[in-house]
Coordinates of C-alpha atoms in Angstrom, one line a residue:
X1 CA 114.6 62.5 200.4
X2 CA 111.1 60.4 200.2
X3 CA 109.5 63.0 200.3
X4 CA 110.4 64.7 196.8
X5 CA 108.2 63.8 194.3
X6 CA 109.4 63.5 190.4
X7 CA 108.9 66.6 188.1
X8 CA 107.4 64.3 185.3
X9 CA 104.5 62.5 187.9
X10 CA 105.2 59.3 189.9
X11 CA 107.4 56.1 188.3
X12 CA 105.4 53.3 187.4
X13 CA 105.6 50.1 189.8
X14 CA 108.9 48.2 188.5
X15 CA 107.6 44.9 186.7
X16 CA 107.8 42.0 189.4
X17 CA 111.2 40.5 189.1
X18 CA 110.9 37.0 187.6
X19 CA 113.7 34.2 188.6
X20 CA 115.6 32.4 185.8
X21 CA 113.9 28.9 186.5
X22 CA 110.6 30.6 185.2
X23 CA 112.0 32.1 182.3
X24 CA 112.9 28.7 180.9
X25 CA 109.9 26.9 182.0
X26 CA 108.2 25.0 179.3
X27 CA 104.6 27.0 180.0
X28 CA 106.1 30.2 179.2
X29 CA 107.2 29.7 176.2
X30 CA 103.8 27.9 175.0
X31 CA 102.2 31.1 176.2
X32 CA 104.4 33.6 174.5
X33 CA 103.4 31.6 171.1
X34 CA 100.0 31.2 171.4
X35 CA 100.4 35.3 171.8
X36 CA 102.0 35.6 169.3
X37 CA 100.0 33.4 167.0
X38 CA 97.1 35.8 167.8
X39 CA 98.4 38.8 165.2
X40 CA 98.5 36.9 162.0
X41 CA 99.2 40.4 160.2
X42 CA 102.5 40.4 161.4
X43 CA 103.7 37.5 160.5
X44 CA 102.3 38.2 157.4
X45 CA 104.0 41.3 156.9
X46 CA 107.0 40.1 158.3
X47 CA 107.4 37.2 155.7
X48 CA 106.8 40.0 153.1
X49 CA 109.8 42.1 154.2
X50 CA 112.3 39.3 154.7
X51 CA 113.7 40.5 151.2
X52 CA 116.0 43.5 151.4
X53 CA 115.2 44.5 148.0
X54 CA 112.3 45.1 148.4
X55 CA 112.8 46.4 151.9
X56 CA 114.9 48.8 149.7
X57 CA 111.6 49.6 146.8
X58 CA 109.3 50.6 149.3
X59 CA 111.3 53.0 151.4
X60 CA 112.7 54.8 147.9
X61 CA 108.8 54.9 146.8
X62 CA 108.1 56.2 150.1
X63 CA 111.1 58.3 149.4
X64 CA 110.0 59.7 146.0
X65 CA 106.3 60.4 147.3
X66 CA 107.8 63.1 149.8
X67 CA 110.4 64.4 147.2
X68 CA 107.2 65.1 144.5
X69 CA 105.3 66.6 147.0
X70 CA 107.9 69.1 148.4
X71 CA 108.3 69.5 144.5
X72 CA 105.2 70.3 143.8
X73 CA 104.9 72.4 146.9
X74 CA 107.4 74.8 145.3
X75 CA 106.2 74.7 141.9
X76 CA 103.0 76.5 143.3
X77 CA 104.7 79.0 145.5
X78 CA 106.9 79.8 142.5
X79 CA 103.8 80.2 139.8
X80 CA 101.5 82.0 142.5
X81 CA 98.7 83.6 140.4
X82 CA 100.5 84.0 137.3
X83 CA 98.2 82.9 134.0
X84 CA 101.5 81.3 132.6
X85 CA 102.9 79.0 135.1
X86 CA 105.9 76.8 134.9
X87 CA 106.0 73.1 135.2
X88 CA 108.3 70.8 137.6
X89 CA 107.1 67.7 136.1
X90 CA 110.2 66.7 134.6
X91 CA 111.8 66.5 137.7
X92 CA 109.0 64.4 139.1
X93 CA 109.7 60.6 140.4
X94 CA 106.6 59.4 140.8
X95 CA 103.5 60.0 138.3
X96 CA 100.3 60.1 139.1
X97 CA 99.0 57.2 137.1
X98 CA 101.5 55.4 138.4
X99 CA 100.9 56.0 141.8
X100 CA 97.6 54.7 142.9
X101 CA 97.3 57.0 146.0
X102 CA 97.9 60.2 144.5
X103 CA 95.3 62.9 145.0
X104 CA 92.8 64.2 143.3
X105 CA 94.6 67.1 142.5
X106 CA 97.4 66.4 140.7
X107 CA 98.5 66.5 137.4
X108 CA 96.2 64.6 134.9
X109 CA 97.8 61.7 133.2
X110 CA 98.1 63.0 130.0
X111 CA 99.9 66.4 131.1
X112 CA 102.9 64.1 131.7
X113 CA 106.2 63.0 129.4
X114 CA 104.4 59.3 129.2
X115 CA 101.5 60.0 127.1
X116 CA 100.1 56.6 126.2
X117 CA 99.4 58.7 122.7
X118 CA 102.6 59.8 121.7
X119 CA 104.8 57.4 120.0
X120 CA 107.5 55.9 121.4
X121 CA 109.7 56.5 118.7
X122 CA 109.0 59.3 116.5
X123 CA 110.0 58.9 113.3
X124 CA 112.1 61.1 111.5
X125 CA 113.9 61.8 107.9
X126 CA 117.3 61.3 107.9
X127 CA 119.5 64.3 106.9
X128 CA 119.9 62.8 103.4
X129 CA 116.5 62.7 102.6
X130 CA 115.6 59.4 101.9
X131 CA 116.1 55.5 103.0
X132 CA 116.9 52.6 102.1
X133 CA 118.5 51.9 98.7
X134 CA 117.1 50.4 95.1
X135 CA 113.5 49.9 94.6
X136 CA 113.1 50.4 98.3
X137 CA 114.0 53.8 98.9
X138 CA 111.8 55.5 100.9
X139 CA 112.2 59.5 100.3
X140 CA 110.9 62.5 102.6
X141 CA 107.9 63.3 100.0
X142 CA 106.9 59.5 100.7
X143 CA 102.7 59.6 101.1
X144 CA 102.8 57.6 103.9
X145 CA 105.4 59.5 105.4
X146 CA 103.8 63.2 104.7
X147 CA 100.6 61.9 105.8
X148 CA 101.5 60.4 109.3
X149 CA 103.4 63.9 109.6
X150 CA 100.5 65.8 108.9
X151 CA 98.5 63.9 111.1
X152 CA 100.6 65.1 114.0
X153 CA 100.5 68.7 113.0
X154 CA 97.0 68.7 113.6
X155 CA 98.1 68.9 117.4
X156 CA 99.4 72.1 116.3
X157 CA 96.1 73.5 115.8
X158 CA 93.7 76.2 117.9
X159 CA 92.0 74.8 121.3
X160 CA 88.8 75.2 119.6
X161 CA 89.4 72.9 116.8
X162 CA 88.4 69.4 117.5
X163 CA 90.7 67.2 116.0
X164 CA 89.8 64.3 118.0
X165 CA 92.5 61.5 118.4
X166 CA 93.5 58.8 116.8
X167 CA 95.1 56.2 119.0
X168 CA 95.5 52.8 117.8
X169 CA 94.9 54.2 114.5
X170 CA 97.2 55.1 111.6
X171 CA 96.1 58.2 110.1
X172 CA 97.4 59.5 106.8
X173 CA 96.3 62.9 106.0
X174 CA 97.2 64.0 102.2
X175 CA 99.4 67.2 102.0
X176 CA 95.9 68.8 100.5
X177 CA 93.7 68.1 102.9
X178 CA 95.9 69.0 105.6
X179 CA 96.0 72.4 104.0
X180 CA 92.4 72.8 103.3
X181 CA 92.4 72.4 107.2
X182 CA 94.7 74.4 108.0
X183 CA 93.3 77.8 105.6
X184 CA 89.8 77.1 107.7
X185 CA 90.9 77.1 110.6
X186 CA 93.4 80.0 110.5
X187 CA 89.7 81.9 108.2
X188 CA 87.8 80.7 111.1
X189 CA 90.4 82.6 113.8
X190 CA 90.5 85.4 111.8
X191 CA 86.9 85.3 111.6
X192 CA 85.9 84.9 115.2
X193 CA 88.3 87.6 116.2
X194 CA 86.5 90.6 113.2
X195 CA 83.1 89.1 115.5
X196 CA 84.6 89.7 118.5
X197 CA 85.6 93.4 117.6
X198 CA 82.4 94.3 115.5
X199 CA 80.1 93.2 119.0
X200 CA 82.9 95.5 121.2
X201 CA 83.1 98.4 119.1
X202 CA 79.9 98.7 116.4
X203 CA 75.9 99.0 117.1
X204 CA 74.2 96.0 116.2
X205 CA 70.7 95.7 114.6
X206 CA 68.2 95.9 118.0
X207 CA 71.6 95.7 120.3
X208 CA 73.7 98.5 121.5
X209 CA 77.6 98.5 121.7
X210 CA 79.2 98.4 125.7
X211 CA 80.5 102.4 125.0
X212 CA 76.8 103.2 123.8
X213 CA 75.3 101.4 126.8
X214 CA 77.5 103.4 128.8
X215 CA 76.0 106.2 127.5
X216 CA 72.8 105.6 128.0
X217 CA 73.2 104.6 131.4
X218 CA 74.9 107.9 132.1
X219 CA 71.8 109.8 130.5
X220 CA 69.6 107.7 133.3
X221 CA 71.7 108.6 136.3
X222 CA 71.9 112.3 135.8
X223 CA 68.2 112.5 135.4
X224 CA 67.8 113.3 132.0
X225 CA 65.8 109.7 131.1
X226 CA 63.9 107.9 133.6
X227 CA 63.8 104.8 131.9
X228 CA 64.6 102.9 128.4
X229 CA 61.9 101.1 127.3
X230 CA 62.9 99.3 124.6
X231 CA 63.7 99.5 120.8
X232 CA 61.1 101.2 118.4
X233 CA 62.8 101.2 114.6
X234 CA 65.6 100.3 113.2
X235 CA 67.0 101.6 110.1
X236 CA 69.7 101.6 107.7
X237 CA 71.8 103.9 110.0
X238 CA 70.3 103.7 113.1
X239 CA 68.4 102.2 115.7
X240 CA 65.5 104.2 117.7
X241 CA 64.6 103.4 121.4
X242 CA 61.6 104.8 123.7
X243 CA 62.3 106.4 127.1
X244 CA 60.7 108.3 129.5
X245 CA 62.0 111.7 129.8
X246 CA 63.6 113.1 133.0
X247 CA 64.5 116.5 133.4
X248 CA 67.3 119.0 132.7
X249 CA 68.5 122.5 134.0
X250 CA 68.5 124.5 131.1
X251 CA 64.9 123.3 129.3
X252 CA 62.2 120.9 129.9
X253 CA 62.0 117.3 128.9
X254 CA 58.9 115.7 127.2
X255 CA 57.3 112.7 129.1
X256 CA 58.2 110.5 126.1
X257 CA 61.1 111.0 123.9
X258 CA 63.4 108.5 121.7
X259 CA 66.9 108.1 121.9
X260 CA 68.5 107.7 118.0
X261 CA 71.7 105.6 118.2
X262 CA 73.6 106.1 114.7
X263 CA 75.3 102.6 114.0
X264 CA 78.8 103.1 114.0
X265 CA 79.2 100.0 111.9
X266 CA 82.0 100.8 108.9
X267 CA 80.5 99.8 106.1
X268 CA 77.6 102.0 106.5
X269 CA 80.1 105.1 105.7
X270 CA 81.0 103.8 102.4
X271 CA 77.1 105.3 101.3
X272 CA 77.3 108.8 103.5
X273 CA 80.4 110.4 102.4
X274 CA 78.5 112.3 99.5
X275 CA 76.0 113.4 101.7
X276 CA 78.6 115.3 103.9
X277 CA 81.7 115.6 103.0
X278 CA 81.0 118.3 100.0
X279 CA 78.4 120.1 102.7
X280 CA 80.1 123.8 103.3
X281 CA 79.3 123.5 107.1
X282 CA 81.1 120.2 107.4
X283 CA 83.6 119.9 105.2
X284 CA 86.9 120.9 107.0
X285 CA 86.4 118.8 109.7
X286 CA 85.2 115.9 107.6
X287 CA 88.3 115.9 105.8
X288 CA 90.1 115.8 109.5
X289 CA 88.2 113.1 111.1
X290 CA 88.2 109.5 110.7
X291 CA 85.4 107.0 109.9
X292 CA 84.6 106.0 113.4
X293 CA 84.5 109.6 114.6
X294 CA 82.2 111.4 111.4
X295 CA 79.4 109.5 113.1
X296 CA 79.1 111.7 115.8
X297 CA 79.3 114.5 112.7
X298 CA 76.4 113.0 110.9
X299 CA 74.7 112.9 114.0
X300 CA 75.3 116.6 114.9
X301 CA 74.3 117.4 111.0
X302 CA 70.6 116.4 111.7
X303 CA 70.7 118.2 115.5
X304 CA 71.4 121.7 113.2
X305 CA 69.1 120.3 110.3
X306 CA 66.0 119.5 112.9
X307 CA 67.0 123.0 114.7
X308 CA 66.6 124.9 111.2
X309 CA 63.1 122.6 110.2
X310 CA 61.7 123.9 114.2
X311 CA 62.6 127.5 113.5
X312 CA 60.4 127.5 110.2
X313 CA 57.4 125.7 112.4
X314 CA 57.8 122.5 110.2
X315 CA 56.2 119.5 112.1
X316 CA 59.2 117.3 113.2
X317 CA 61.1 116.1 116.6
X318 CA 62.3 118.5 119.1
X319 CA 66.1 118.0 120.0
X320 CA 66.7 117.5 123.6
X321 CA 70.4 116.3 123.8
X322 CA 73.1 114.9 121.6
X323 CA 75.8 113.4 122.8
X324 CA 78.2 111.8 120.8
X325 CA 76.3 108.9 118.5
X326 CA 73.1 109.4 120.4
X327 CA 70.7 112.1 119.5
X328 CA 67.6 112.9 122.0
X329 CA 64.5 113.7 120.5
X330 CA 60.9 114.7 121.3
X331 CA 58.7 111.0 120.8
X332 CA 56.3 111.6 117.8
X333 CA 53.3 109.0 119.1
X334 CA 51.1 108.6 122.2
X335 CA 51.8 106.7 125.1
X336 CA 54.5 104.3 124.1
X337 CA 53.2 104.1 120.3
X338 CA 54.7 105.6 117.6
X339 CA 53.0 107.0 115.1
X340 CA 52.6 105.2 112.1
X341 CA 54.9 106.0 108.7
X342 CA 52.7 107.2 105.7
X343 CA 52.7 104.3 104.1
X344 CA 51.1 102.5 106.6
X345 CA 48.2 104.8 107.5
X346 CA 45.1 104.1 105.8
X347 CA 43.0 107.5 105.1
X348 CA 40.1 108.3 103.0
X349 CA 40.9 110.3 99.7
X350 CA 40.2 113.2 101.5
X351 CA 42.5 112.9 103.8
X352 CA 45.4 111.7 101.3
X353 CA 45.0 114.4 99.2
X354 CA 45.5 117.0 101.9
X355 CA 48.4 115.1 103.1
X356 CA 49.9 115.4 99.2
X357 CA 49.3 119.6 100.2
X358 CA 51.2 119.1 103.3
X359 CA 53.9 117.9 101.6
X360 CA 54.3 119.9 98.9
X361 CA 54.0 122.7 101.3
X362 CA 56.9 120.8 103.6
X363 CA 59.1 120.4 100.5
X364 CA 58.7 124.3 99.5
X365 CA 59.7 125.6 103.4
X366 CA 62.4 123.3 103.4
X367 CA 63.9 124.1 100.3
X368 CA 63.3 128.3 100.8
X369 CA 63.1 129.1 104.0
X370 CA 65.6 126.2 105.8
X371 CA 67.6 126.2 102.8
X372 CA 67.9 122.5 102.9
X373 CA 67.2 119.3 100.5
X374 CA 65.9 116.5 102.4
X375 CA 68.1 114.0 100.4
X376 CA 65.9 111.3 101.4
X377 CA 62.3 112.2 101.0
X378 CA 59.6 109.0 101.0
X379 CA 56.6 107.6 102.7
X380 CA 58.8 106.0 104.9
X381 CA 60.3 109.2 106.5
X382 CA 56.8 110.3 106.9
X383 CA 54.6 110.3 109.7
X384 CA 51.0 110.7 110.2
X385 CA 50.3 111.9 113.5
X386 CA 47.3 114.4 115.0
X387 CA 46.3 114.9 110.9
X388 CA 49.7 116.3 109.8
X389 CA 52.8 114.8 108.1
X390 CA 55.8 114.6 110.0
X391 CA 59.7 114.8 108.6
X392 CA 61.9 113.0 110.4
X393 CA 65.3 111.5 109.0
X394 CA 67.2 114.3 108.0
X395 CA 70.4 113.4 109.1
X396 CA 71.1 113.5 104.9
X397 CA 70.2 116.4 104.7
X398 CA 72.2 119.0 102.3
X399 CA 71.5 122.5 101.2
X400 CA 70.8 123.0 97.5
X401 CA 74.6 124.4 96.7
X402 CA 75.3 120.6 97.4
X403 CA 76.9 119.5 94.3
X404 CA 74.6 116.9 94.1
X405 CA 71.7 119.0 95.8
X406 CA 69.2 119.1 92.7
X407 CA 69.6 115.3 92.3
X408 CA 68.7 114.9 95.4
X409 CA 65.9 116.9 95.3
X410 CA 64.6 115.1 91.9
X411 CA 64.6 112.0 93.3
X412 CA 62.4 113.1 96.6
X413 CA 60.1 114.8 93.9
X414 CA 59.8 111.3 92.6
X415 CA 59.7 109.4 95.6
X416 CA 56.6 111.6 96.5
X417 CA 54.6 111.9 93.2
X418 CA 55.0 108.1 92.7
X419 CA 53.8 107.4 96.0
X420 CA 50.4 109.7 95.8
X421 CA 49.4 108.8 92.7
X422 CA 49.8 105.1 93.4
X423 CA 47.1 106.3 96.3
X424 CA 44.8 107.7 93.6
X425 CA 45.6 111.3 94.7
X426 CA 44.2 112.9 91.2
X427 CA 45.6 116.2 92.0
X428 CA 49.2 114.7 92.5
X429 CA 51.5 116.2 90.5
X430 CA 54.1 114.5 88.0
X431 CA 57.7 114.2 89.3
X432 CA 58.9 117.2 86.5
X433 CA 55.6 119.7 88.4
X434 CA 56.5 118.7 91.5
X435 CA 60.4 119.5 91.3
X436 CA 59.9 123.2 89.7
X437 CA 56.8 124.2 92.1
X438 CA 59.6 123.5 95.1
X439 CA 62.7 124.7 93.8
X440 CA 61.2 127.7 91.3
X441 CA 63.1 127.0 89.0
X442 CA 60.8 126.4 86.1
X443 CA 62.9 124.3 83.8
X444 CA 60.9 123.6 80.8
X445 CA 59.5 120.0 80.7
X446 CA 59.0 119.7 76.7
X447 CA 58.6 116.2 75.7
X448 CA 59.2 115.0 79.9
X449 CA 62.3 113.1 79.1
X450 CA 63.8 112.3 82.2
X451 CA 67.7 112.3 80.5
X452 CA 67.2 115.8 78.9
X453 CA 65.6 116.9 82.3
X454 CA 68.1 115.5 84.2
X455 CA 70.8 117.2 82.0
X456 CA 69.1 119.9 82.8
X457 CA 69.5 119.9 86.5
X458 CA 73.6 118.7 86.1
X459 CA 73.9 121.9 84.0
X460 CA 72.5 124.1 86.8
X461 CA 74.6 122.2 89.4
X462 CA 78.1 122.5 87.5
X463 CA 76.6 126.6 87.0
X464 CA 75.8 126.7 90.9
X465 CA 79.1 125.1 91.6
X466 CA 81.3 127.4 89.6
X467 CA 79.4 130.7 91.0
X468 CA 80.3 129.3 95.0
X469 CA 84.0 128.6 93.8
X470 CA 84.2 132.3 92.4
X471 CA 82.8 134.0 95.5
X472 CA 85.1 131.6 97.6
X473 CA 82.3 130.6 100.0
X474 CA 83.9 128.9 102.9
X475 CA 82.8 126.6 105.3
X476 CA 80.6 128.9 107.9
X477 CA 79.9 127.8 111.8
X478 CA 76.4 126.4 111.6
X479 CA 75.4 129.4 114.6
X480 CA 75.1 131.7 111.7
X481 CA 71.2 130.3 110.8
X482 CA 70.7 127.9 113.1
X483 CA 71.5 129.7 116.4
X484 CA 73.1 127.2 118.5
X485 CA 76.8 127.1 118.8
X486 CA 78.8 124.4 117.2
X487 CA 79.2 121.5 119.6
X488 CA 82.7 120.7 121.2
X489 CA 84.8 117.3 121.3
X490 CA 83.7 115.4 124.3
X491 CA 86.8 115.3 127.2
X492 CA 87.5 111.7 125.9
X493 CA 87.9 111.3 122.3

């Protein structure tokens, strides 16, 4: 019917019919070639593709261009995040410095099997060793030969060794240098990697380890330290920061207190092992801990050596905390500065000879009443603060049945009558005085040789060491004079 219209809109108006007379008219056919004279291109084109070869190139480039991009489509999905992905480049049929409209993000040029540097024919040693024949043989130990060889080996080398390159060059790299290069760089990995585990696992000298920062940020988020202020001291075994004190349940916290980070750096055990490891209240679990781990020992040695000093009213820190490696202490100072070390203070001679009273008086309470040897007395573990000397540093600590304990306690005698009578103290004694008015026990001083004194003191060591052996003295939990109970492992270690 007329009246239905066409589901796809209404036909176009059929072209007016034309009769045959006009087709072959001489004005149509000057018109259809001044049309066609007006796309140039074309033609152009058209003479281009009159060859069937190449007709046939540009359709298999065409080709090859969809075939590396499906391939490369599927070399992505199959790698997905992995860090060690798999290449399809083999099976690639058109590279991308070949191709001038590859993108950006293919592979680079010289990921591919056509490295402009590689040599087209490698050369290799036959399986008989040599070539050629007479005065020309050429064997495998050939100079030339070992050096082009080792040159390519340097390929072989780590990332971060820059060999450069070499192209258009012919390198020859003698069989000792080539060595010498490779020993430094496999020293230099070897190297890098003791770095790397030293800054992961050790204190540094003003720096912190990530487990100690951990620490310390833990201390600030419970509420124990309000803030770390910065490093104080550093020392041979540790390094001393200032914080602001926080608060905790069981006592008070001063306003200012230090934190004392022992370094847990190896090679400063190699020096502390006879300062603990014969000590009766640590010896057992010396003997069953490792190096890394008697750091937190030596640390709880001075918590129990401090808590002994406090109970005979000996001016020194207060212990707040320990945990682990880091020891909390009272700050000895006033608002953010420490107080200075003895050997730094200038006093009148007044002054400097009561301090020489203070610490003979120290040295005597110490060795008789806390039953301990300082191990490590000098104006540098002195401070001067409010007009009394302050011990600090006793981490060394040892008790005079020590084997070693009246060495130790010599040498602080002499540490402390050289240093006062250096300050023209008059009334300082000499280093034989000093060390029988602390321990008592009057040794007779004769000519004051130091080797028959000093044989002396062995002879009373090897006596005091036989008399413990006989009684069998054990090692004791430190509660039994100190008062505070032995500390337990932390959940982690």
């Amino acid at each position: 019917p007329d009246n239905l219209q066409s589901p796809w809109g209404s036909a176009a108006p059929a072209a007016p019919a034309c009769s045959l007379a006009d087709v072959m008219s001489e004005q149509l056919a000057t018109q259809l070639d001044e049309e066609n004279n007006a796309f140039p291109a074309l033609t152009e084109y058209a003479s281009e593709t009159t060859s069937d070869l190449m007709l046939a190139k540009m359709l298999q480039m065409q080709f090859d261009r969809e075939f590396d991009d499906q391939l490369r489509r599927e070399e992505k999905k199959f790698n997905g995040e992995s860090k060690v992905s798999i290449s399809f480049e083999n099976y690639r049929m058109v590279h991308p410095y070949e191709d001038s409209d590859s993108s950006e993000d293919e592979v680079d040029w010289q990921d591919t099997r056509h490295d402009p540097y590689k040599a087209d024919k490698p050369q290799t040693t036959p399986r008989r060793g040599f070539t050629g024949k007479g005065k020309n043989i050429t064997t495998k130990h050939d100079a030339e030969t070992c050096g082009r060889k080792n040159t390519a080996r340097m390929d072989n080398f780590a990332p971060e060794v820059h060999v450069g390159d070499g192209l258009g060059m012919d390198l020859k790299l003698s069989n000792q240098v080539f060595n010498s290069l490779k020993q430094h760089c496999y020293s230099e990995q070897r190297r890098s990697a003791r770095l790397h585990e030293k800054k992961e696992h050790s204190t540094a000298e003003q720096a912190v380890d990530p487990r100690t920062r951990l620490l310390m940020y833990k201390m600030v988020n419970a509420g124990v330290l309000e803030n770390i202020n910065g490093c104080i001291s550093t020392g041979k075994e540790s390094v001393v920061f200032h914080a602001d004190g926080g608060s905790l349940e069981e006592q008070p916290v001063p306003d200012e207190v230090v934190l004392k980070v022992f370094k847990t750096t190896l090679n400063e055990f190699k020096n502390r092992d006879r300062y603990i490891k014969d000590d009766y209240r640590f010896k057992e679990r010396f003997s069953k801990l490792n190096p890394r781990k008697v750091i937190r020992l030596w640390a709880e040695k001075e918590m129990h050596n401090l808590a002994r000093m406090k109970k005979a009213e000996i001016p020194c820190p207060e212990v707040v905390l320990l945990k682990k490696h880091i020891l909390v202490m009272s700050f000895i100072g006033k608002d953010h500065v420490p107080a200075p070390k003895l050997k730094d203070v200038v006093l009148n001679s007044e002054d400097m000879k009561n301090a020489f009273y203070q610490v003979l008086h120290l040295m005597q309470l110490m060795y008789q009443e806390c039953n301990l040897v300082h191990a490590d007395l000098s104006e540098y573990n002195m401070l001067w603060h409010e007009g009394k000397v302050w011990l600090i540093d006793v981490s060394q600590s040892i008790e005079p049945t020590h084997p070693h304990g009246l060495e130790f306690l010599f040498r602080d005698c002499r540490n402390v009558s050289t240093f006062f009578q250096k300050r023209g103290v008059s009334e300082a004694m000499s280093v034989y005085e000093l060390f029988n008015a602390v321990s008592g026990l009057n040794i007779p001083v004769g000519a004051e040789e130091e080797a028959e004194f000093m044989a002396e003191i062995v002879a009373l060591e090897k006596r005091n060491e036989d008399h413990v052996q006989k009684r069998g003295k054990k090692t004791f939990p430190v509660t039994c004079e100190d008062g505070d109970p032995p500390l337990k492992p932390d959940a982690d270690d």
